[in-house]
Amino acid sequence: MGRLYIETHIRARVGTVWDRSQQPDQHRRWDLRFSEIDYLPRGDGEPQRFRYATRVLPLVTVHGTGVSAGERQRPDGSGVSALRFASAHPLSLIAEGSGHWRYVPDGDGLRFLTGYDYRPRWGLFGRAADRLVFRPLMGWATAWSFDRLRLWCERDIAPERALRRAVAESCVRASAALAAVLAAALVAAEGPSRFAGAPAFVHPAAVGLAFVTALAVAVAAVLVPPRANTPAARRCLRRPPERAYGGAAGAYGGAAGAHGPDPADHGGGAPNDRQGRTERDDRHGRDSADRRGGGCERSDSADHGGGAPNDRQGRTERDDRHAQDDRTERDDLDVPALLSTLEQP
């Protein structure tokens, strides 16, 4: 089971995103995973402890505790926050875990990303349920929440309003798919003869066409992109770009215990050789379209100087991105150091 990774690009100041993700009263407004987050009292120089709750059913709430530490303003302008969390609630699939958030300035905004992992309970059944259902659901909920935060920071769309829009759009999609299926069923049951005065016999071709149409509408209801002002998990990256060249893809703290990645996970410490540069160039070509525009989607032509990556501007932009990714990889090494300062909650 792999570590969860989510990344989005937000056109806002680092301080704005930091405040809306670190202050409990703002964090719980946009993060679908939590219904309550409260800081606990702490002394000077101590890490911040917190208590969280998640409503899994209308009358069932799972509680847990955590501890976090971070740096809001680093020398390069970025920010980082590491945390450990645990739950003793018998209904919580998560026993304990750890993760981090990073805030990386990037052009007209920042890359906001998270990586986290946890240890499930309930033995073999818990591991199977986590792999098949819970972990994919957690990844989706995190990505959807990140895009909800992006809309709040970029377009000033309140998280509550974004949720109402998402629910309304989902209802429209479900209604369209259901209406198409019911129409196909009516045709198959000689519906036209009852409601339109058509002959009692319905040609098999008409039945087949009705079902094909119903299927097309149902597929469109799922695949058509959401509106630009509606949150969507699909707008976020779900695998770290550094993984393309053996970068910081290891678990930062693993399943709530390890204090750092294996040096081998960092390409043996030589990401600047010819192979590393080739793989990074390939990565930038693949990911540039995903990290502009809404959320993580970016224009490839804009990243490469209008389709001419070999001119001076194209090379300069690529060099800047490579330097930034090298800094990101080095900064990721600080996450295990932060985690090592945190006791298990």
Coordinates of C-alpha atoms in Angstrom, one line a residue, residues 29-154:
R29 CA -14.2 24.5 6.5
W30 CA -12.6 23.0 3.4
D31 CA -11.2 19.6 4.4
L32 CA -13.8 16.9 3.7
R33 CA -11.9 14.5 6.0
F34 CA -12.6 16.4 9.2
S35 CA -15.7 17.7 10.9
E36 CA -13.8 19.1 13.9
I37 CA -10.2 20.2 14.6
D38 CA -9.2 21.8 17.8
Y39 CA -5.8 22.9 19.1
L40 CA -4.8 21.8 22.6
P41 CA -2.9 24.0 25.0
R42 CA 0.9 24.0 24.7
G43 CA 3.9 25.5 26.4
D44 CA 6.6 27.6 24.8
G45 CA 8.8 25.7 22.4
E46 CA 6.5 22.6 22.4
P47 CA 5.0 21.2 19.3
Q48 CA 1.3 21.8 18.7
R49 CA -1.1 19.0 19.8
F50 CA -4.6 18.8 18.4
R51 CA -7.7 16.8 18.6
Y52 CA -9.8 15.9 15.5
A53 CA -13.1 14.2 14.7
T54 CA -14.6 12.8 11.6
R55 CA -18.3 12.0 11.2
V56 CA -18.4 8.7 9.3
L57 CA -22.2 8.2 9.7
P58 CA -25.0 10.6 10.8
L59 CA -24.7 9.5 14.4
V60 CA -21.2 8.1 14.5
T61 CA -18.1 10.3 15.0
V62 CA -14.5 9.0 15.1
H63 CA -12.1 10.9 17.3
G64 CA -8.3 11.1 17.2
T65 CA -5.3 13.1 18.4
G66 CA -2.2 14.4 16.7
V67 CA 0.9 16.6 17.1
S68 CA 2.5 18.9 14.5
A69 CA 5.4 21.2 14.0
G70 CA 6.5 23.3 11.0
E71 CA 8.2 26.4 9.6
R72 CA 6.0 29.0 8.0
Q73 CA 8.8 31.0 6.4
R74 CA 11.9 29.2 5.2
P75 CA 14.9 31.0 3.6
D76 CA 13.6 30.1 0.1
G77 CA 10.1 31.4 0.8
S78 CA 8.6 27.9 1.2
G79 CA 6.8 26.4 4.2
V80 CA 6.7 22.9 5.6
S81 CA 4.6 21.2 8.3
A82 CA 5.0 17.7 9.6
L83 CA 2.5 15.8 11.8
R84 CA 1.8 12.5 13.5
F85 CA -1.7 11.3 14.3
A86 CA -3.4 8.3 16.0
S87 CA -6.9 7.2 17.0
A88 CA -7.9 4.7 19.7
H89 CA -11.5 4.7 18.6
P90 CA -12.7 1.1 17.9
L91 CA -14.4 2.2 14.7
S92 CA -11.4 4.0 13.3
L93 CA -9.6 2.0 10.5
I94 CA -6.6 4.2 11.0
A95 CA -4.5 3.2 14.1
E96 CA -1.6 5.7 13.6
G97 CA 0.1 7.6 10.8
S98 CA 2.3 10.5 9.8
G99 CA 2.6 13.0 7.0
H100 CA 3.6 16.4 5.9
W101 CA 2.4 19.5 4.1
R102 CA 4.6 21.7 1.9
Y103 CA 4.1 25.2 0.5
V104 CA 6.4 25.8 -2.5
P105 CA 6.4 29.3 -4.2
D106 CA 6.0 28.7 -8.0
G107 CA 5.6 31.7 -10.4
D108 CA 2.2 33.4 -9.8
G109 CA 1.3 31.1 -6.9
L110 CA 2.5 28.1 -5.0
R111 CA 2.5 24.3 -5.2
F112 CA 0.5 23.0 -2.2
L113 CA 1.2 19.3 -1.6
T114 CA 0.8 16.6 1.0
G115 CA 2.2 13.1 1.5
Y116 CA 1.0 10.8 4.3
D117 CA 0.7 7.2 5.3
Y118 CA -0.9 5.3 8.1
R119 CA -1.2 1.8 9.6
P120 CA -4.6 0.3 9.4
R121 CA -6.0 -1.9 12.2
W122 CA -8.4 -4.9 12.2
G123 CA -5.7 -7.3 10.8
L124 CA -6.1 -8.9 7.4
F125 CA -9.6 -7.6 7.0
G126 CA -8.5 -4.1 7.7
R127 CA -5.6 -4.2 5.3
A128 CA -7.9 -5.5 2.5
A129 CA -10.6 -2.9 3.2
D130 CA -7.9 -0.2 3.3
R131 CA -6.4 -1.3 0.0
L132 CA -9.7 -1.7 -1.9
V133 CA -11.9 1.0 -0.5
F134 CA -10.6 3.2 2.3
R135 CA -7.3 4.4 0.9
P136 CA -8.6 5.3 -2.6
L137 CA -11.5 7.1 -0.8
M138 CA -9.0 9.0 1.4
G139 CA -7.0 10.0 -1.7
W140 CA -10.1 11.2 -3.5
A141 CA -11.3 13.2 -0.4
T142 CA -7.9 14.8 0.0
A143 CA -7.7 15.8 -3.7
W144 CA -11.3 17.1 -3.7
S145 CA -10.6 19.1 -0.6
F146 CA -7.4 20.6 -2.0
D147 CA -9.4 21.9 -5.1
R148 CA -12.0 23.3 -2.8
L149 CA -9.3 25.2 -1.0
R150 CA -7.9 26.4 -4.3
L151 CA -11.3 27.8 -5.3
W152 CA -11.5 29.6 -2.0
C153 CA -8.1 31.2 -2.3
E154 CA -8.2 32.0 -6.0

